[in-house]
Amino acid sequence: RWAAHLTAGAKKYEKRNWMKATGKEEYDRFKESALRHFIQWYMGHTDEDHASATFFNINGAEYLRDKIPGK
């Protein structure tokens, strides 16, 4: 399901678009989105795959964490 989420994102934007994120603003956006999707998953929302979106955003934040000075 996570792979399907990545594939859909690659079709909508471009392959590995999320890897272009470089700064604290994107890092914060990944974290906020992860929390939002986690809450939606926890509450049982089924309008999209919130579990996969949570994984995607945590992965994005972790990818950026080591690239941002002071993180």
Coordinates of C-alpha atoms in Angstrom, one line a residue, residues 18-67:
W18 CA 9.5 14.3 -2.3
M19 CA 13.2 13.9 -2.3
K20 CA 13.6 17.5 -3.6
A21 CA 12.5 18.8 -0.1
T22 CA 15.5 20.5 1.5
G23 CA 14.5 22.7 4.4
K24 CA 12.8 23.2 7.7
E25 CA 9.5 24.3 6.0
E26 CA 9.2 21.0 4.2
Y27 CA 10.3 19.1 7.3
D28 CA 7.5 20.8 9.3
R29 CA 5.0 20.1 6.6
F30 CA 5.9 16.4 6.5
K31 CA 5.4 16.2 10.3
E32 CA 2.1 18.1 10.3
S33 CA 0.8 16.0 7.5
A34 CA 1.9 12.8 9.3
L35 CA 0.0 13.8 12.4
R36 CA -3.1 14.8 10.4
H37 CA -3.1 11.5 8.5
F38 CA -2.5 9.6 11.7
I39 CA -5.5 11.2 13.4
Q40 CA -7.6 10.5 10.3
W41 CA -6.5 6.9 10.4
Y42 CA -7.1 6.6 14.1
M43 CA -10.6 8.1 13.7
G44 CA -11.4 5.5 11.1
H45 CA -11.6 7.8 8.0
T46 CA -11.6 5.8 4.8
D47 CA -11.7 8.5 2.2
E48 CA -8.0 7.7 1.4
D49 CA -5.3 5.4 2.7
H50 CA -4.3 7.5 5.7
A51 CA -2.0 4.7 7.1
S52 CA 0.1 4.8 4.0
A53 CA 0.1 8.6 4.0
T54 CA 1.3 8.6 7.6
F55 CA 4.2 6.3 6.6
F56 CA 5.0 8.5 3.6
N57 CA 5.2 11.7 5.7
I58 CA 7.2 10.1 8.5
N59 CA 9.7 8.8 5.9
G60 CA 9.9 12.3 4.4
A61 CA 10.5 13.9 7.7
E62 CA 13.2 11.3 8.6
Y63 CA 14.8 11.8 5.2
L64 CA 15.1 15.5 5.8
R65 CA 16.0 15.4 9.5
D66 CA 19.7 14.7 8.9
K67 CA 19.9 17.2 6.0

